CSV table of C-alpha atoms and ligand atoms in Angstrom, one decimal:
chain,number,residue,atom,x,y,z
A,1,MET,CA,-0.1,-0.1,0.0
A,2,LYS,CA,1.3,3.4,-0.9
A,3,ASN,CA,1.4,6.4,1.7
A,4,PHE,CA,-1.6,8.8,1.1
A,5,ASN,CA,-3.2,11.9,2.2
A,6,ILE,CA,-6.9,12.5,2.3
A,7,PHE,CA,-8.3,16.0,2.5
A,8,ASN,CA,-11.9,16.0,1.5
A,9,PRO,CA,-13.4,19.4,2.7
A,10,VAL,CA,-17.0,19.0,1.3
A,11,LYS,CA,-19.8,19.4,3.8
A,12,ILE,CA,-22.1,16.5,2.7
A,13,ILE,CA,-25.6,16.7,3.9
A,14,PHE,CA,-27.2,13.3,3.3
A,15,GLY,CA,-30.7,11.8,3.7
A,16,TRP,CA,-34.3,11.6,2.6
A,17,GLY,CA,-35.7,15.1,2.5
A,18,VAL,CA,-32.5,17.1,3.2
A,19,ILE,CA,-33.1,19.3,0.1
A,20,LYS,CA,-34.9,21.6,2.6
A,21,GLU,CA,-31.5,22.5,3.9
A,22,SER,CA,-30.3,23.9,0.7
A,23,GLY,CA,-31.5,27.5,1.3
A,24,LYS,CA,-30.0,27.8,4.7
A,25,GLU,CA,-26.8,26.4,3.4
A,26,ALA,CA,-26.8,28.6,0.3
A,27,PHE,CA,-27.1,31.7,2.5
A,28,TYR,CA,-23.5,31.1,3.7
A,29,LEU,CA,-22.1,30.9,0.2
A,30,GLY,CA,-23.3,34.0,-1.4
A,31,LYS,CA,-26.0,36.5,-2.2
A,32,LYS,CA,-26.8,35.5,-5.9
A,33,ALA,CA,-26.7,31.9,-7.3
A,34,LEU,CA,-26.1,30.9,-10.8
A,35,ILE,CA,-28.2,27.7,-10.8
A,36,ILE,CA,-27.3,25.3,-13.4
A,37,THR,CA,-29.7,22.4,-14.6
A,38,GLY,CA,-30.2,20.1,-17.6
A,39,LYS,CA,-32.8,20.8,-20.2
A,40,ASN,CA,-35.8,19.0,-18.8
A,41,SER,CA,-35.8,16.8,-15.6
A,42,ALA,CA,-35.3,19.6,-13.0
A,43,LYS,CA,-38.2,21.6,-14.3
A,44,LYS,CA,-40.4,18.6,-14.9
A,45,THR,CA,-40.0,17.2,-11.5
A,46,GLY,CA,-40.7,20.6,-9.9
A,47,ILE,CA,-37.3,20.5,-7.9
A,48,LEU,CA,-36.0,23.6,-9.7
A,49,GLU,CA,-39.0,25.6,-8.5
A,50,LYS,CA,-38.6,24.3,-5.0
A,51,LEU,CA,-34.9,25.3,-4.8
A,52,ILE,CA,-35.6,28.8,-6.0
A,53,LYS,CA,-38.3,29.2,-3.3
A,54,LEU,CA,-36.0,27.7,-0.7
A,55,LEU,CA,-33.2,30.2,-1.8
A,56,LYS,CA,-35.7,33.1,-1.6
A,57,GLU,CA,-36.8,32.3,1.8
A,58,ASN,CA,-33.2,32.6,2.8
A,59,MET,CA,-32.7,36.0,1.0
A,60,VAL,CA,-30.6,34.4,-1.8
A,61,ASP,CA,-31.3,35.6,-5.3
A,62,SER,CA,-30.7,33.4,-8.3
A,63,VAL,CA,-30.6,33.2,-12.1
A,64,VAL,CA,-31.0,29.8,-14.0
A,65,PHE,CA,-29.1,28.4,-16.9
A,66,SER,CA,-30.8,25.2,-18.1
A,67,ASP,CA,-29.1,24.3,-21.2
A,68,ILE,CA,-26.5,21.6,-20.0
A,69,THR,CA,-26.8,18.5,-22.2
A,70,PRO,CA,-25.6,14.9,-21.1
A,71,ASN,CA,-21.8,14.5,-21.8
A,72,PRO,CA,-21.7,18.4,-21.1
A,73,LYS,CA,-20.0,20.4,-23.7
A,74,SER,CA,-17.3,23.0,-22.9
A,75,ASP,CA,-19.1,25.8,-24.8
A,76,GLU,CA,-22.4,25.2,-22.9
A,77,VAL,CA,-20.3,25.8,-19.8
A,78,ASP,CA,-18.9,29.1,-21.2
A,79,GLU,CA,-22.4,30.2,-22.0
A,80,ALA,CA,-23.5,29.5,-18.4
A,81,ALA,CA,-20.5,31.3,-16.9
A,82,GLU,CA,-21.2,34.3,-19.3
A,83,ILE,CA,-24.5,34.6,-17.8
A,84,GLY,CA,-23.3,34.3,-14.3
A,85,ILE,CA,-20.8,37.2,-14.9
A,86,LYS,CA,-23.4,39.5,-16.4
A,87,GLU,CA,-25.9,38.7,-13.7
A,88,LYS,CA,-23.2,39.2,-11.1
A,89,CYS,CA,-23.7,35.9,-9.4
A,90,ASP,CA,-21.2,35.1,-6.7
A,91,PHE,CA,-21.6,31.4,-6.4
A,92,VAL,CA,-22.9,28.4,-8.5
A,93,ILE,CA,-25.3,25.6,-7.8
A,94,GLY,CA,-25.5,22.4,-9.8
A,95,LEU,CA,-28.8,20.8,-9.6
A,96,GLY,CA,-28.9,17.5,-11.7
A,97,GLY,CA,-26.9,14.5,-12.8
A,98,GLY,CA,-23.1,14.3,-13.2
A,99,SER,CA,-23.2,16.3,-16.4
A,100,VAL,CA,-24.9,19.3,-14.6
A,101,MET,CA,-22.7,19.0,-11.5
A,102,ASP,CA,-19.6,19.0,-13.7
A,103,ALA,CA,-20.9,21.9,-15.7
A,104,ALA,CA,-21.4,23.8,-12.4
A,105,LYS,CA,-17.8,23.2,-11.4
A,106,GLY,CA,-16.7,24.4,-14.8
A,107,ALA,CA,-18.8,27.5,-14.7
A,108,ALA,CA,-17.4,28.3,-11.2
A,109,ILE,CA,-13.9,28.2,-12.7
A,110,VAL,CA,-14.7,30.5,-15.6
A,111,LEU,CA,-16.8,32.9,-13.5
A,112,LYS,CA,-13.7,33.7,-11.3
A,113,SER,CA,-10.7,32.9,-13.5
A,114,GLY,CA,-11.9,34.1,-16.8
A,115,GLY,CA,-11.2,32.7,-20.3
A,116,ASN,CA,-12.7,29.7,-21.7
A,117,LEU,CA,-13.3,26.4,-20.0
A,118,TRP,CA,-11.3,24.4,-22.6
A,119,ASP,CA,-8.3,26.6,-21.7
A,120,TYR,CA,-8.2,24.8,-18.2
A,121,VAL,CA,-8.1,21.4,-19.8
A,122,ALA,CA,-4.7,19.5,-20.0
A,123,LEU,CA,-4.0,17.1,-22.9
A,124,PRO,CA,-0.8,15.3,-24.0
A,125,GLY,CA,1.2,18.2,-25.5
A,126,LYS,CA,-1.4,20.9,-24.3
A,127,LYS,CA,-0.7,22.6,-20.9
A,128,ALA,CA,-3.7,23.8,-18.9
A,129,LYS,CA,-4.2,27.4,-17.9
A,130,GLN,CA,-3.9,27.6,-14.1
A,131,ILE,CA,-7.1,27.9,-12.2
A,132,ASP,CA,-6.7,31.1,-10.0
A,133,GLU,CA,-10.0,31.2,-8.3
A,134,VAL,CA,-13.3,29.2,-8.4
A,135,ALA,CA,-16.7,30.6,-7.2
A,136,PRO,CA,-18.1,28.6,-4.2
A,137,ILE,CA,-20.0,25.6,-5.4
A,138,MET,CA,-23.1,23.8,-4.0
A,139,LEU,CA,-24.0,20.5,-5.7
A,140,ILE,CA,-27.4,18.8,-5.5
A,141,PRO,CA,-27.3,15.5,-7.3
A,142,THR,CA,-30.7,14.1,-8.8
A,143,LEU,CA,-29.2,11.0,-10.1
A,144,ALA,CA,-26.8,8.5,-8.3
A,145,ALA,CA,-23.9,7.9,-10.4
A,146,THR,CA,-20.6,10.0,-10.8
A,147,GLY,CA,-20.0,11.1,-7.2
A,148,SER,CA,-19.1,14.4,-8.6
A,149,GLU,CA,-20.8,15.9,-5.3
A,150,GLY,CA,-18.0,14.6,-3.2
A,151,ASN,CA,-14.8,14.8,-5.5
A,152,PRO,CA,-12.6,17.4,-7.2
A,153,ALA,CA,-13.2,16.1,-10.9
A,154,ALA,CA,-15.3,17.4,-13.7
A,155,VAL,CA,-15.5,15.8,-17.2
A,156,PHE,CA,-16.2,17.8,-20.4
A,157,THR,CA,-16.4,17.3,-24.2
A,158,ASN,CA,-15.1,19.6,-26.8
A,159,SER,CA,-17.6,19.1,-29.5
A,160,LYS,CA,-15.3,20.4,-32.2
A,161,THR,CA,-12.5,18.0,-31.6
A,162,GLN,CA,-14.6,15.2,-30.0
A,163,GLN,CA,-12.2,15.1,-27.1
A,164,LYS,CA,-13.7,14.2,-23.7
A,165,THR,CA,-11.5,14.6,-20.6
A,166,ALA,CA,-11.5,15.6,-16.9
A,167,ILE,CA,-10.2,18.6,-15.1
A,168,TYR,CA,-9.0,17.2,-11.8
A,169,ASN,CA,-8.0,19.8,-9.0
A,170,PRO,CA,-8.1,18.6,-5.4
A,171,LEU,CA,-6.9,22.3,-4.3
A,172,LYS,CA,-9.8,24.2,-6.1
A,173,LEU,CA,-12.7,22.0,-7.4
A,174,TYR,CA,-14.3,20.4,-4.4
A,175,PRO,CA,-17.7,21.8,-3.9
A,176,LYS,CA,-18.3,23.6,-0.6
A,177,VAL,CA,-21.6,21.8,0.2
A,178,SER,CA,-23.4,19.0,-1.4
A,179,ILE,CA,-27.0,18.2,-0.5
A,180,VAL,CA,-27.4,14.4,-1.3
A,181,ASP,CA,-31.2,13.8,-1.1
A,182,PRO,CA,-32.0,10.4,-2.4
A,183,SER,CA,-35.7,11.3,-2.8
A,184,LEU,CA,-34.6,13.4,-5.8
A,185,THR,CA,-33.6,10.3,-7.6
A,186,LEU,CA,-37.1,8.7,-7.4
A,187,THR,CA,-37.9,10.0,-10.9
A,188,VAL,CA,-34.7,8.7,-12.6
A,189,PRO,CA,-36.0,6.3,-15.4
A,190,PRO,CA,-34.7,2.6,-15.4
A,191,LYS,CA,-32.1,3.1,-18.0
A,192,GLN,CA,-30.3,6.0,-16.3
A,193,THR,CA,-30.7,4.3,-12.9
A,194,ALA,CA,-28.9,1.3,-14.3
A,195,GLU,CA,-26.2,3.4,-16.0
A,196,GLY,CA,-25.5,5.1,-12.7
A,197,ILE,CA,-25.2,1.9,-10.9
A,198,ILE,CA,-22.6,0.4,-13.2
A,199,ASP,CA,-20.7,3.7,-13.2
A,200,ILE,CA,-20.5,3.6,-9.2
A,201,ILE,CA,-19.3,0.0,-9.4
A,202,MET,CA,-16.6,1.0,-11.9
A,203,HIS,CA,-15.5,3.9,-9.8
A,204,VAL,CA,-14.2,1.3,-7.1
A,205,LEU,CA,-13.4,-1.4,-9.6
A,206,GLU,CA,-10.7,0.5,-11.7
A,207,GLU,CA,-8.2,0.8,-8.8
A,208,TYR,CA,-9.2,-2.5,-7.1
A,209,LEU,CA,-8.4,-4.5,-10.1
A,210,THR,CA,-5.1,-2.7,-11.0
A,211,GLY,CA,-3.6,-1.1,-7.8
A,212,ASP,CA,-1.5,-2.4,-5.1
A,213,THR,CA,-2.7,-5.8,-3.9
A,214,ASP,CA,-2.3,-5.4,-0.2
A,215,CYS,CA,-5.0,-2.9,0.5
A,216,ASP,CA,-7.1,-5.3,2.6
A,217,LEU,CA,-9.4,-2.5,4.0
A,218,GLN,CA,-9.9,-0.6,0.7
A,219,ASP,CA,-10.7,-4.1,-0.9
A,220,ARG,CA,-13.4,-4.8,1.7
A,221,ILE,CA,-14.9,-1.2,1.3
A,222,SER,CA,-14.9,-1.7,-2.4
A,223,GLU,CA,-16.6,-5.0,-2.4
A,224,GLY,CA,-19.1,-3.6,0.0
A,225,ILE,CA,-20.0,-0.8,-2.4
A,226,ILE,CA,-20.2,-3.3,-5.3
A,227,LEU,CA,-22.4,-5.6,-3.4
A,228,THR,CA,-24.6,-2.8,-2.2
A,229,CYS,CA,-25.0,-1.7,-5.8
A,230,ILE,CA,-25.8,-5.3,-7.0
A,231,GLU,CA,-28.3,-6.0,-4.2
A,232,ASN,CA,-30.0,-2.7,-4.4
A,233,ALA,CA,-30.1,-2.7,-8.3
A,234,GLN,CA,-32.4,-5.7,-8.2
A,235,LYS,CA,-34.7,-4.0,-5.7
A,236,VAL,CA,-34.9,-0.7,-7.5
A,237,ILE,CA,-35.6,-2.4,-10.8
A,238,GLN,CA,-38.5,-4.4,-9.2
A,239,ASN,CA,-39.8,-1.2,-7.5
A,240,PRO,CA,-38.4,2.2,-8.8
A,241,GLU,CA,-40.0,3.9,-5.7
A,242,ASP,CA,-38.1,1.7,-3.2
A,243,LYS,CA,-36.9,4.4,-0.8
A,244,LYS,CA,-34.4,2.2,1.1
A,245,ALA,CA,-32.8,1.0,-2.2
A,246,ARG,CA,-32.6,4.5,-3.6
A,247,THR,CA,-31.0,5.8,-0.3
A,248,ASN,CA,-28.4,2.9,-0.4
A,249,ILE,CA,-27.4,3.6,-4.0
A,250,SER,CA,-27.1,7.3,-3.5
A,251,LEU,CA,-24.7,6.7,-0.5
A,252,ALA,CA,-22.7,4.3,-2.5
A,253,SER,CA,-22.5,6.9,-5.4
A,254,THR,CA,-21.2,9.5,-2.9
A,255,VAL,CA,-18.7,7.4,-1.1
A,256,ALA,CA,-17.2,5.5,-4.1
A,257,LEU,CA,-15.1,8.5,-5.2
A,258,HIS,CA,-15.0,10.2,-1.8
A,259,GLY,CA,-11.4,9.2,-1.1
A,260,LEU,CA,-10.8,6.2,1.0
A,261,PRO,CA,-11.9,3.3,-1.3
A,262,ASN,CA,-9.2,4.2,-3.8
A,263,ALA,CA,-6.6,5.5,-1.4
A,264,GLY,CA,-3.1,4.0,-1.3
A,265,ARG,CA,-3.7,1.8,-4.4
A,266,ALA,CA,-2.1,3.7,-7.2
A,267,GLY,CA,-4.1,1.8,-9.7
A,268,ALA,CA,-4.5,2.4,-13.5
A,269,TRP,CA,-7.9,3.7,-14.7
A,270,VAL,CA,-8.6,2.0,-18.0
A,271,VAL,CA,-12.4,1.6,-18.8
A,272,HIS,CA,-13.0,5.2,-18.0
A,273,PRO,CA,-10.6,6.6,-20.6
A,274,ILE,CA,-11.9,4.2,-23.2
A,275,GLU,CA,-15.5,5.1,-22.3
A,276,HIS,CA,-14.6,8.9,-22.5
A,277,ALA,CA,-13.2,8.3,-26.0
A,278,ILE,CA,-16.5,6.5,-26.9
A,279,SER,CA,-18.9,9.1,-25.6
A,280,GLY,CA,-16.6,11.9,-27.0
A,281,ILE,CA,-17.3,10.5,-30.4
A,282,TYR,CA,-20.8,9.2,-29.8
A,283,ASP,CA,-22.6,11.9,-28.0
A,284,ASN,CA,-25.7,9.7,-27.7
A,285,ILE,CA,-23.9,7.0,-25.6
A,286,ALA,CA,-24.3,7.8,-21.8
A,287,HIS,CA,-21.2,7.2,-19.6
A,288,GLY,CA,-22.7,4.1,-17.8
A,289,SER,CA,-23.7,2.5,-21.1
A,290,GLY,CA,-20.1,2.8,-22.5
A,291,ILE,CA,-18.6,1.3,-19.4
A,292,ALA,CA,-21.2,-1.6,-19.4
A,293,ALA,CA,-20.1,-2.4,-23.1
A,294,ILE,CA,-16.4,-2.5,-22.2
A,295,LEU,CA,-16.3,-4.0,-18.7
A,296,PRO,CA,-16.7,-7.8,-19.6
A,297,SER,CA,-14.0,-7.7,-22.3
A,298,TYR,CA,-11.7,-5.8,-20.0
A,299,LEU,CA,-12.0,-8.4,-17.3
A,300,ARG,CA,-11.1,-11.1,-19.8
A,301,PHE,CA,-8.1,-9.2,-20.8
A,302,LEU,CA,-7.1,-8.4,-17.2
A,303,GLY,CA,-7.5,-12.1,-16.3
A,304,LYS,CA,-4.5,-12.8,-18.6
A,305,VAL,CA,-2.2,-10.1,-17.3
A,306,LYS,CA,-3.1,-9.4,-13.8
A,307,PRO,CA,-5.5,-12.0,-12.6
A,308,GLU,CA,-5.3,-11.8,-8.7
A,309,LYS,CA,-8.2,-9.3,-8.1
A,310,VAL,CA,-10.4,-10.7,-10.8
A,311,LYS,CA,-10.2,-14.0,-9.0
A,312,GLN,CA,-10.8,-12.3,-5.6
A,313,LEU,CA,-13.8,-10.5,-6.9
A,314,SER,CA,-15.2,-13.8,-8.4
A,315,ILE,CA,-14.9,-15.5,-5.1
A,316,ARG,CA,-16.0,-12.7,-2.8
A,317,VAL,CA,-18.6,-11.0,-4.9
A,318,PHE,CA,-19.9,-13.8,-7.1
A,319,ASN,CA,-19.6,-16.7,-4.7
A,320,ALA,CA,-17.3,-18.7,-7.1
A,321,ASP,CA,-15.6,-21.8,-5.8
A,322,GLU,CA,-12.2,-20.7,-4.5
A,323,TYR,CA,-10.8,-24.1,-5.6
A,324,SER,CA,-11.9,-23.6,-9.2
A,325,ASP,CA,-9.0,-23.1,-11.6
A,326,GLU,CA,-7.9,-19.7,-12.8
A,327,THR,CA,-9.5,-19.7,-16.1
A,328,GLU,CA,-12.9,-20.6,-14.6
A,329,LEU,CA,-12.7,-17.9,-11.9
A,330,ILE,CA,-12.0,-15.3,-14.4
A,331,GLU,CA,-14.8,-16.4,-16.7
A,332,VAL,CA,-17.2,-16.4,-13.6
A,333,CYS,CA,-16.3,-12.8,-13.0
A,334,ALA,CA,-16.8,-11.6,-16.6
A,335,LYS,CA,-19.9,-13.6,-17.1
A,336,SER,CA,-21.5,-12.5,-13.9
A,337,PHE,CA,-21.0,-8.9,-14.9
A,338,GLU,CA,-22.4,-9.7,-18.4
A,339,ASP,CA,-25.5,-11.2,-16.8
A,340,PHE,CA,-25.8,-8.2,-14.3
A,341,ILE,CA,-25.5,-5.7,-17.0
A,342,GLU,CA,-28.3,-7.6,-18.9
A,343,MET,CA,-30.4,-7.9,-15.9
A,344,ILE,CA,-30.4,-4.2,-15.3
A,345,GLY,CA,-31.4,-3.5,-18.8
A,346,LEU,CA,-28.1,-2.3,-20.4
A,347,LYS,CA,-26.0,-3.7,-23.3
A,348,ASN,CA,-22.8,-5.6,-22.5
A,349,ASN,CA,-21.2,-5.2,-25.9
A,350,LEU,CA,-20.4,-2.4,-28.3
A,351,LYS,CA,-22.4,-3.7,-31.3
A,352,ASP,CA,-25.6,-3.8,-29.5
A,353,SER,CA,-24.8,-0.2,-28.0
A,354,GLY,CA,-24.9,1.2,-31.5
A,355,ILE,CA,-21.0,1.4,-32.1
A,356,GLU,CA,-20.0,0.7,-35.7
A,357,LYS,CA,-17.0,-1.7,-36.1
A,358,ASN,CA,-15.1,0.6,-38.3
A,359,PHE,CA,-15.0,3.1,-35.6
A,360,LEU,CA,-13.0,0.9,-33.1
A,361,GLY,CA,-9.7,2.3,-34.6
A,362,LYS,CA,-10.9,5.9,-34.2
A,363,ILE,CA,-11.9,5.1,-30.6
A,364,ALA,CA,-8.4,3.6,-29.9
A,365,ASP,CA,-6.7,6.7,-31.5
A,366,LYS,CA,-8.9,9.1,-29.3
A,367,VAL,CA,-7.7,7.2,-26.1
A,368,VAL,CA,-4.1,7.6,-27.2
A,369,GLU,CA,-4.6,11.4,-28.3
A,370,VAL,CA,-6.6,12.3,-25.0
A,371,SER,CA,-5.3,10.0,-22.2
A,372,GLY,CA,-2.4,8.1,-23.5
A,373,ILE,CA,-2.4,4.2,-23.2
A,374,PRO,CA,-3.0,3.1,-19.7
A,375,SER,CA,0.0,1.5,-18.3
A,376,ILE,CA,-1.5,-2.0,-17.8
A,377,ILE,CA,-2.7,-2.2,-21.3
A,378,LYS,CA,1.0,-1.4,-22.6
A,379,ASN,CA,0.3,-0.9,-26.2
A,380,LYS,CA,-2.3,0.1,-28.8
A,381,GLU,CA,-2.5,-3.7,-30.0
A,382,ASN,CA,-3.9,-4.7,-26.7
A,383,LEU,CA,-6.2,-1.7,-26.6
A,384,LEU,CA,-7.6,-2.8,-30.0
A,385,LYS,CA,-7.9,-6.4,-28.7
A,386,ILE,CA,-10.1,-5.2,-25.7
A,387,LEU,CA,-12.2,-3.1,-28.1
A,388,ASN,CA,-12.7,-5.9,-30.7
A,389,ASN,CA,-13.5,-8.4,-27.9
A,390,ALA,CA,-16.0,-5.9,-26.6
A,391,PHE,CA,-17.7,-5.6,-30.0
A,392,GLU,CA,-19.9,-8.6,-29.8
A,393,SER,CA,-20.6,-10.7,-26.9
A,394,LYS,CA,-19.3,-14.2,-27.9
A,395,TYR,CA,-20.0,-16.0,-24.6
B,1,LIG,O1,-30.6,16.6,-18.6
B,1,LIG,P1,-31.8,16.5,-17.7
B,1,LIG,O2,-33.0,17.0,-18.3
B,1,LIG,O3,-31.5,16.9,-16.3
B,1,LIG,O4,-32.0,14.8,-17.6
B,1,LIG,C1,-31.0,14.0,-17.2
B,1,LIG,C2,-30.3,13.3,-18.4
B,1,LIG,O5,-31.1,13.2,-19.5
B,1,LIG,C3,-31.6,12.8,-16.4
B,1,LIG,N1,-31.9,13.0,-15.2
B,1,LIG,C4,-31.0,13.5,-14.1
B,1,LIG,N2,-31.7,13.5,-12.9
B,1,LIG,C5,-32.9,13.1,-13.2
B,1,LIG,C6,-33.1,12.8,-14.5
B,1,LIG,N3,-34.3,12.3,-15.0
B,1,LIG,C7,-35.3,12.2,-14.3
B,1,LIG,N4,-35.3,12.4,-12.9
B,1,LIG,C8,-34.1,12.9,-12.4
B,1,LIG,N5,-34.1,13.0,-10.9
B,1,LIG,O6,-30.6,11.7,-16.6
B,1,LIG,C9,-29.9,11.8,-17.9
B,1,LIG,C10,-28.4,11.7,-17.6
B,1,LIG,O7,-27.9,12.7,-16.8
B,1,LIG,P2,-26.3,12.8,-16.6
B,1,LIG,O8,-26.1,14.0,-15.7
B,1,LIG,O9,-25.8,13.0,-18.0
B,1,LIG,O10,-25.8,11.5,-16.0
B,1,LIG,P3,-24.7,11.1,-15.1
B,1,LIG,O11,-25.0,11.5,-13.7
B,1,LIG,O12,-24.5,9.7,-15.3
B,1,LIG,O13,-23.4,12.0,-15.6
B,1,LIG,C11,-22.8,11.6,-16.6
B,1,LIG,C12,-21.5,12.6,-16.9
B,1,LIG,O14,-20.6,12.6,-15.8
B,1,LIG,C13,-19.2,12.2,-16.2
B,1,LIG,C14,-19.6,11.4,-17.4
B,1,LIG,O15,-18.4,11.2,-18.2
B,1,LIG,C15,-20.7,12.2,-18.1
B,1,LIG,O16,-20.2,13.2,-18.8
B,1,LIG,N6,-18.5,11.8,-15.1
B,1,LIG,C16,-18.2,12.7,-14.1
B,1,LIG,C17,-17.4,12.2,-13.1
B,1,LIG,C18,-17.0,13.0,-11.9
B,1,LIG,N7,-17.3,14.4,-12.0
B,1,LIG,O17,-16.4,12.7,-11.0
B,1,LIG,C19,-16.9,10.9,-12.9
B,1,LIG,C20,-17.6,9.8,-13.8
B,1,LIG,O18,-16.7,8.8,-14.0
B,1,LIG,C21,-17.9,10.4,-15.1
B,1,LIG,O19,-16.9,10.4,-16.1
B,2,LIG,ZN1,-17.5,7.1,-14.2
């Protein structure tokens, strides 16, 4: 296990109905909020109206920008920030899924540090502009998935170049307060609920699979998060209004990327950069769907180059017989995820997700261009192998 520091300064207010705290908390952040939402859900569910009212009751004025699309584009964030500057907003509230919360982080950067959002994105051969100051941020997730509410990352797409990547800045990008009210997730449709669940699992799986192998506590926490997601996925699919299941999934989402589960591991993130290349090119593919299509193929690849944790997962999470041989244990893990992905209503391969075979090379090129080849994958040939094996489910 590597030495590590954890400094997570986000005040997290968690629980059923805690949205009522948002006005009081906002009072301490500023006088006028730039509220950022997606195009539809926050208005349709009535939560935007409720938030504005809670702010007013606490003498906080607000202006709304509601044009953020899933896989948020950097120019949408620039537009939001421009409105915030014009309206003299002194803090930002993101009310929505990960796309909206990330957009709120981006707008908070541009609001205070100026320029365009893409200036702050680093790429191989492109140095990012330094973030001087960031407006205070409050996040209110309406979908359990990214954990953006408790981490210092935000992911953006440049629609001109089809590059999708993250700004990660633990010194500047943590929200001040996050209001995590699972009741807001009751209206999330089955597909987005499932995409969120596989994303949460992947947030602990990336480093569990590839990082230092002696992280016993982190392993157990990660397995707990995965099992919580699997067990509650079944419940929420049977009954989307299951309050307990929605609450457990929301907590798993916030905790997965909150610090401790991945601390000390120094693992390689692999499925995420591949997925970001996919949804950077295919804007209609949601992050969770892209992950679901790649994960089984990745597990089979990893089973050949670093099998220890794939086997452990097979035994501890999927109850495989510990005396089975290695090939069998790896197959149990990959197949169990394939079945789980199908059970929650997602596609477990690229073809069924709508990806054309002749785009696999372009996806690999984008991974290299934006993130570089993950260390465990070693070379582009292996990357293409994972993509080709993910194209069709052969099992
Ligand atoms: O856009 P609206 O109208 O709000 O509708 C959204 C959107 O269509 C809808 N939705 C959200 N809350 C709802 C709801 N519908 C009904 N009821 C509600 N309560 O769900 C759809 C998807 O929303 P989106 O925000 O795009 O989903 P998600 O939370 O999965 O966020 C995905 C984005 O976050 C990035 C992804 O790459 C992607 O761009 N990520 C951000 C991370 C981070 N900041 O730490 C880490 C992740 O790994 C991820 O990369
Ligand atoms: Zn993710």
